[in-house]
Short mmCIF file of C-alpha atoms in Angstrom, two decimals:
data_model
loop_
_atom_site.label_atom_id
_atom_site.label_comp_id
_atom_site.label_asym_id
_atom_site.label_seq_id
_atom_site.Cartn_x
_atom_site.Cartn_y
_atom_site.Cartn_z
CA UNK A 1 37.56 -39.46 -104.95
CA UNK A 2 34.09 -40.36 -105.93
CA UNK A 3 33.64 -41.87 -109.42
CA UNK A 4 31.38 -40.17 -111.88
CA UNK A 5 28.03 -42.13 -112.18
CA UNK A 6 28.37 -43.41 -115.62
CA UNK A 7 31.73 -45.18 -114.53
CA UNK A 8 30.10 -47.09 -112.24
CA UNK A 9 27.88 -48.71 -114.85
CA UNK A 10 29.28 -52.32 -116.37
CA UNK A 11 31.16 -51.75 -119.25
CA UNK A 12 28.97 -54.50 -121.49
CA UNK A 13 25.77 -51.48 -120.40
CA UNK A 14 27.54 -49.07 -121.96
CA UNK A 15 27.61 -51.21 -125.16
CA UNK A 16 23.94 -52.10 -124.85
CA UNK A 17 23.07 -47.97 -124.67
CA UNK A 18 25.29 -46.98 -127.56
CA UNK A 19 23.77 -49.46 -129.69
CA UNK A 20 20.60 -47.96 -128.00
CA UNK A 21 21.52 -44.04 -128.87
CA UNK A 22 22.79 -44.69 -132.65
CA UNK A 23 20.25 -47.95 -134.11
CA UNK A 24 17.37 -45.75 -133.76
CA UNK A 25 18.27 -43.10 -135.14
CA UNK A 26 18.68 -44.85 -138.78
CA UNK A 27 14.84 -45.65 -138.73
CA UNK A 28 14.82 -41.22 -140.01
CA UNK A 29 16.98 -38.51 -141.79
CA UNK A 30 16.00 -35.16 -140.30
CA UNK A 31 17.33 -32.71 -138.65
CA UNK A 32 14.89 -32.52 -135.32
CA UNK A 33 15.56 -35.81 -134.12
CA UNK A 34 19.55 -35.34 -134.74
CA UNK A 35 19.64 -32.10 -132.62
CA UNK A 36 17.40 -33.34 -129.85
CA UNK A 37 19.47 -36.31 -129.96
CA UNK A 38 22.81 -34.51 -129.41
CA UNK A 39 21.43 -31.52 -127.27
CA UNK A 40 19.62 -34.34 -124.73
CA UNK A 41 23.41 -36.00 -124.71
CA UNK A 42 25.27 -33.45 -123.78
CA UNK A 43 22.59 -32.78 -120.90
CA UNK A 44 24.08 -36.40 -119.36
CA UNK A 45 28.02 -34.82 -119.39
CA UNK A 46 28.36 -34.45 -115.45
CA UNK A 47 27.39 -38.19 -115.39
CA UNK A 48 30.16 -38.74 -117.61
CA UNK A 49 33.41 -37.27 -115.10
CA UNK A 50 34.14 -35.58 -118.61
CA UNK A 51 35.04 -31.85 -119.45
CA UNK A 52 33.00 -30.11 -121.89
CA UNK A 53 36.94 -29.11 -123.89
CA UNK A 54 37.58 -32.73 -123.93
CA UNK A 55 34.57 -34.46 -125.30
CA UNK A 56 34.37 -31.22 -128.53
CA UNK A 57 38.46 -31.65 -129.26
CA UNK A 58 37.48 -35.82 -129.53
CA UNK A 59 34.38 -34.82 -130.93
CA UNK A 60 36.63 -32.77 -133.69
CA UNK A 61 37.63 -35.48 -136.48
CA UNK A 62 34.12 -36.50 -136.03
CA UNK A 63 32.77 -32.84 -137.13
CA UNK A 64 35.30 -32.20 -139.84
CA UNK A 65 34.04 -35.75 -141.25
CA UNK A 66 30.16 -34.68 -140.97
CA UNK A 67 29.66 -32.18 -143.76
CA UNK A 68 32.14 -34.59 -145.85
CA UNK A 69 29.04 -37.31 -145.77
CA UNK A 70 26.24 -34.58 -146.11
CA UNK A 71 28.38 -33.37 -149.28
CA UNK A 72 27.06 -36.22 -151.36
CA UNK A 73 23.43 -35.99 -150.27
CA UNK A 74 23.59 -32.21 -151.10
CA UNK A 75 24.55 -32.41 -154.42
CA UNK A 76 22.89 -35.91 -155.39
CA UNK A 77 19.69 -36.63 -153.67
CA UNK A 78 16.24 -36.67 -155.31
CA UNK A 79 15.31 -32.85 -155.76
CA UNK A 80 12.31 -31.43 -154.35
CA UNK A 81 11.29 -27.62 -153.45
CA UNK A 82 13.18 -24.48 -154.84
CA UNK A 83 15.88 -25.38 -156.98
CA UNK A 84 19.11 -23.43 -156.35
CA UNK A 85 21.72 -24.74 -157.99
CA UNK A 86 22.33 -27.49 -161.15
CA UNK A 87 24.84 -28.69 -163.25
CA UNK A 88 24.81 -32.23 -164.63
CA UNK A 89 23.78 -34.89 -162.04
CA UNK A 90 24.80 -32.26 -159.65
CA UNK A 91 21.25 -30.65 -158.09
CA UNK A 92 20.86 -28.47 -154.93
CA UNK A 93 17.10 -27.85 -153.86
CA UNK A 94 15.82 -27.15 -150.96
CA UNK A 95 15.26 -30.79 -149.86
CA UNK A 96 18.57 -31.47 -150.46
CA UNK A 97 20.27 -28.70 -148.31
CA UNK A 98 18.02 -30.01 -145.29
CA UNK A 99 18.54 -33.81 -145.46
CA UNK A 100 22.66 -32.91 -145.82
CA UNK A 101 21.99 -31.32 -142.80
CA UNK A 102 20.29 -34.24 -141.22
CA UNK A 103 22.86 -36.32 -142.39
CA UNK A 104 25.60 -34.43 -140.92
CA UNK A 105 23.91 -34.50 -137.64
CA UNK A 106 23.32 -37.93 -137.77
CA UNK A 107 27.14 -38.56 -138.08
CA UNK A 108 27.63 -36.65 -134.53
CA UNK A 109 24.92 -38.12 -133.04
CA UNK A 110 26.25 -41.59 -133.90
CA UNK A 111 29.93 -40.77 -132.24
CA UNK A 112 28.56 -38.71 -129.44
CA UNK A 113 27.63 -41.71 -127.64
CA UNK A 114 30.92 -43.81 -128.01
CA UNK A 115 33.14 -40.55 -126.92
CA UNK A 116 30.40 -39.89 -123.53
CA UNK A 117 30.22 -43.47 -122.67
CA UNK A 118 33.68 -44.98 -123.45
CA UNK A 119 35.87 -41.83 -123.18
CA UNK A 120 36.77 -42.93 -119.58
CA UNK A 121 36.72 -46.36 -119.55
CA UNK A 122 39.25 -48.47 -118.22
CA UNK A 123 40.34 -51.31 -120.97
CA UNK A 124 40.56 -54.21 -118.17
CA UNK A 125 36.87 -53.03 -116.66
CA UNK A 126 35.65 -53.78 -120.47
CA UNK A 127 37.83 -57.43 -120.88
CA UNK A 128 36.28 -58.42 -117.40
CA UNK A 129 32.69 -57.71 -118.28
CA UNK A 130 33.10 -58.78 -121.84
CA UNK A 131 34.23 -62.48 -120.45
CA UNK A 132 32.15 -62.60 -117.79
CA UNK A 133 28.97 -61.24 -118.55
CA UNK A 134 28.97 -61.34 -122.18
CA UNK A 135 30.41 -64.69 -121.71
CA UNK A 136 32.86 -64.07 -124.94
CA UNK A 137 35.40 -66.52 -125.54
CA UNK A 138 38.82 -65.13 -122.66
CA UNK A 139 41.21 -65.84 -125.34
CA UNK A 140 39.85 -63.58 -127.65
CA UNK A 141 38.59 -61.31 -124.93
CA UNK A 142 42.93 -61.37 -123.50
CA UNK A 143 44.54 -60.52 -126.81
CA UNK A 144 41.89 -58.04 -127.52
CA UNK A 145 43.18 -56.52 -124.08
CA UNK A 146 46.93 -56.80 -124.77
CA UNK A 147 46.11 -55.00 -128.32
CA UNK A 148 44.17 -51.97 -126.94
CA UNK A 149 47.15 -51.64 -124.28
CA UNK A 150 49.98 -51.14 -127.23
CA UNK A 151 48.05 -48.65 -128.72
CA UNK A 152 49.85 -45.98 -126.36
CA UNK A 153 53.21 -47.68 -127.06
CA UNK A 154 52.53 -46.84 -130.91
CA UNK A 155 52.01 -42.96 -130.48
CA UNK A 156 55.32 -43.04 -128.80
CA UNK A 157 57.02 -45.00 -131.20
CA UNK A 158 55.54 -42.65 -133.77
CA UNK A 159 56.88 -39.73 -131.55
CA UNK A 160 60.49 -40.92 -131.26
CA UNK A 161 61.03 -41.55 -134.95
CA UNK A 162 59.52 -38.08 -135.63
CA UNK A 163 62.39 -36.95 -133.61
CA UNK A 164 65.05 -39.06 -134.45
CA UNK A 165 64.74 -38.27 -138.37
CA UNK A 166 64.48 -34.24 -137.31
CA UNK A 167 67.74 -35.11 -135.38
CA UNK A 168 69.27 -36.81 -138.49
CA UNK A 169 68.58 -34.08 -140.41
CA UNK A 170 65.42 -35.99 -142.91
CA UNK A 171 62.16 -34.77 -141.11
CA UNK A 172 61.73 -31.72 -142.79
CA UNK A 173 60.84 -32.03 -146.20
CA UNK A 174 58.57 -34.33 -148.31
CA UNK A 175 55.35 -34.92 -145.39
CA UNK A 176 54.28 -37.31 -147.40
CA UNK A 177 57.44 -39.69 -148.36
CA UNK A 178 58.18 -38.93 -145.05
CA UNK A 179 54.16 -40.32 -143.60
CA UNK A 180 54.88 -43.63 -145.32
CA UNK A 181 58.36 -44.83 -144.59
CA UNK A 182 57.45 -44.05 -140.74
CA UNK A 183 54.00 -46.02 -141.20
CA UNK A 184 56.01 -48.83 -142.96
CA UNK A 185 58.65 -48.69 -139.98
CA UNK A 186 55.41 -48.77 -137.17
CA UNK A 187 54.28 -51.63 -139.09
CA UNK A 188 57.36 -53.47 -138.98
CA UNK A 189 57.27 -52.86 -135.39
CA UNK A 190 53.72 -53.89 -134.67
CA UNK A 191 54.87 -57.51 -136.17
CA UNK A 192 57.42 -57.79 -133.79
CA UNK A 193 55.90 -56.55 -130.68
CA UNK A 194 52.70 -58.63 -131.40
CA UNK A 195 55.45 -61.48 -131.94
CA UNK A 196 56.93 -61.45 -128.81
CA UNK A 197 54.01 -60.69 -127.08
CA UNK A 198 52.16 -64.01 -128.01
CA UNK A 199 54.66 -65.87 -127.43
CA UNK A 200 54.57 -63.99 -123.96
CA UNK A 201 50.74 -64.27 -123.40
CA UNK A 202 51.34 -68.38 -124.44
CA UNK A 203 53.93 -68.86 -122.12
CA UNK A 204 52.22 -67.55 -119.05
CA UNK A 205 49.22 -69.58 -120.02
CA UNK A 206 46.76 -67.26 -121.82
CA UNK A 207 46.37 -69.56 -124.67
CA UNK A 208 45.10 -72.84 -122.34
CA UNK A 209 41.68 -74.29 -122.83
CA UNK A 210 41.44 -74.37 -118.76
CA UNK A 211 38.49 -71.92 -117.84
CA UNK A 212 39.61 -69.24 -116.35
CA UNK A 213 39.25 -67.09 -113.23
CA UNK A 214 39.27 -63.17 -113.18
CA UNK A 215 40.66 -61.24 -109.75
CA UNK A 216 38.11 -58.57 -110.22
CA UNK A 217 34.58 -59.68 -110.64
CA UNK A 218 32.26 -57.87 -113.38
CA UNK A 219 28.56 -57.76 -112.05
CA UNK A 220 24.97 -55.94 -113.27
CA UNK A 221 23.54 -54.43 -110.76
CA UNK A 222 20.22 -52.18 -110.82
CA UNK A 223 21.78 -48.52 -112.41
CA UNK A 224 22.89 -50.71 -115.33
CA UNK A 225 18.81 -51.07 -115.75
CA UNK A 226 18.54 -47.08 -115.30
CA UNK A 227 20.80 -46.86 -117.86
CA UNK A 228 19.89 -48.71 -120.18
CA UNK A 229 16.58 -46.60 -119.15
CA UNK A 230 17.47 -43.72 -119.85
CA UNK A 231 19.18 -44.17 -123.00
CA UNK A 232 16.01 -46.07 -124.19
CA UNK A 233 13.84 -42.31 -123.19
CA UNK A 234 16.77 -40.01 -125.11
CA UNK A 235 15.91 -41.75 -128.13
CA UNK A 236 11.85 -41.85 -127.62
CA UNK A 237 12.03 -38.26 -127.36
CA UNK A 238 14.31 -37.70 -130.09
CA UNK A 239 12.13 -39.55 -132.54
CA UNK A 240 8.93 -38.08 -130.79
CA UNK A 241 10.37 -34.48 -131.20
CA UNK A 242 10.71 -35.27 -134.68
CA UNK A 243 7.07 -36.92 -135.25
CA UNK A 244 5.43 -33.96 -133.32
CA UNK A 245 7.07 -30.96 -135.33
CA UNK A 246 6.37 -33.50 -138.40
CA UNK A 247 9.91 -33.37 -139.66
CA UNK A 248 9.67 -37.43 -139.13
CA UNK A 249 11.26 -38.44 -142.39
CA UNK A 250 11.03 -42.66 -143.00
CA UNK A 251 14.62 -43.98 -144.62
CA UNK A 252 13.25 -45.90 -147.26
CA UNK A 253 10.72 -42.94 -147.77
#
C-alpha cells in the first residue's frame, strides 16, 4: 500500500511547517487571513492519508474551545463602530463581534496544522529524526518515546476501572467524586509504571553516555524542501488575502 505523501516527509519537516502555518498568523487578528488559512489546509487533506470525519471529530475539542477564547475579546476589547450591547466593562460593538471572530478562527487555524501533519505519525519515525537530524540529546529523545507509547496503556487503564467500579456497584453516582479518585488511582499508576520502566530503559542501556546507533536511519531529502515550500506559500496567501481585501489588522495595532 502506497503511503500518503505527507508521510513520507521527515518528521522534524513537519515541525518546521507547523511552526510555519501557526507563527505567522500572530503577526494579524482578522478574519480573512484565518479562513483562507483553514480553507487552503483542508485543500492539502489527500496528502495527509486522512478522512475528512477524522480530522473534524479531532478537530472537535479544538472548536468547542474557539468561541470560549473569542468570548473575552467580545465582551472586553476596545469598542469601535455600532454599539450593541453594554453593561459595566462589558461592551459589544461591532469591532468587537469581528475580532472574536478572528480570534476564534485563529484558534483552529493554529490546531489544524498539528492534527493534518501529526495525526498519522508514527512516534518512533519522530524519536529517529528528532536524534538524528535535530541532533537532540537520545536520552531525552528515548524516554520521550517510552512516554508517548504509555499513553494508550492509560486510556485502558482508565477503561478497566470504569468497569470494574460499575461491576462493584460505585460507578453510577457522583461523576465528579467518582473523576477524581480514578485520576488519583491513574496517577498512582503512572508512578509505578514510569518506575519500573526506568529502571527497565537503565538496565538495557538507554541511560549510557555511549553514542548511540539507530536501526532505521532518518534522512531530508528534496519533498521535505517542497514542504516546507508549500507551507511557506499557504501562509503568503493567507496574509496577502487579508492585505488585499484590507482586513490586514497589525497585533499591536
Amino acid at each position: 500500500m502506497t503511503r500518503p505523501w505527507l508521510d513520507r516527509v521527515n518528521p522534524v519537516t513537519k515541525l518546521v511547517m507547523a511552526l510555519v502555518l501557526s507563527v505567522p498568523l500572530f503577526a494579524s487578528i482578522d478574519v480573512v487571513s484565518g479562513v483562507v488559512a483553514i480553507g487552503l489546509q483542508l485543500l492539502c487533506l489527500p496528502l495527509t492519508g486522512l478522512r475528512l470525519s477524522t480530522v473534524l471529530r479531532r478537530l472537535l475539542p479544538i472548536m468547542i474551545f474557539a468561541p470560549i477564547a473569542g468570548l473575552s475579546m467580545l465582551l472586553y476589547a476596545d469598542p469601535g463602530g455600532e454599539i450593541y450591547w453594554s453593561w459595566g466593562f462589558a461592551t459589544i460593538s461591532e469591532d468587537s463581534v469581528s475580532l472574536a471572530i478572528a480570534v476564534g478562527l485563529r484558534v483552529v487555524a493554529l490546531g489544524l496544522p498539528t492534527i493534518l501533519l501529526f495525526g498519522s505519525t508514527d512516534p518512533t519515525e519522530l524519536a529517529d529524526a528528532l536524534a538524528q537530524v535535530a541532533k537532540l540529546p537520545s536520552r531525552f529523545v528515548l524516554g520521550i518515546l517510552a512516554g508517548t507509547r504509555m499513553l494508550g496503556l492509560f486510556i485502558d487503564d482508565w477503561r478497566t476501572m470504569s468497569l470494574a467500579r460499575r461491576a462493584r456497584g460505585v460507578g453510577d453516582g457522583g461523576a465528579l467524586k467518582r473523576f477524581f479518585s480514578m485520576a488519583f488511582v491513574l496517577l498512582v499508576f503512572a508512578v509505578r509504571r514510569g518506575t519500573k520502566l526506568a529502571m527497565a530503559m537503565e538496565a538495557r542501556g538507554f541511560g549510557s553516555d555511549i553514542p548511540r546507533t539507530w536501526s532505521r536511519p532518518s534522512r531530508l531529502h528534496g519533498q521535505d524542501a517542497v514542504a516546507v515550500g508549500g507551507a511557506v506559500v499557504i501562509m503568503v496567501l493567507a496574509l496577502a488575502a487579508a492585505v488585499a481585501l484590507g482586513t490586514f489588522r497589525f497585533i499591536w495595532s
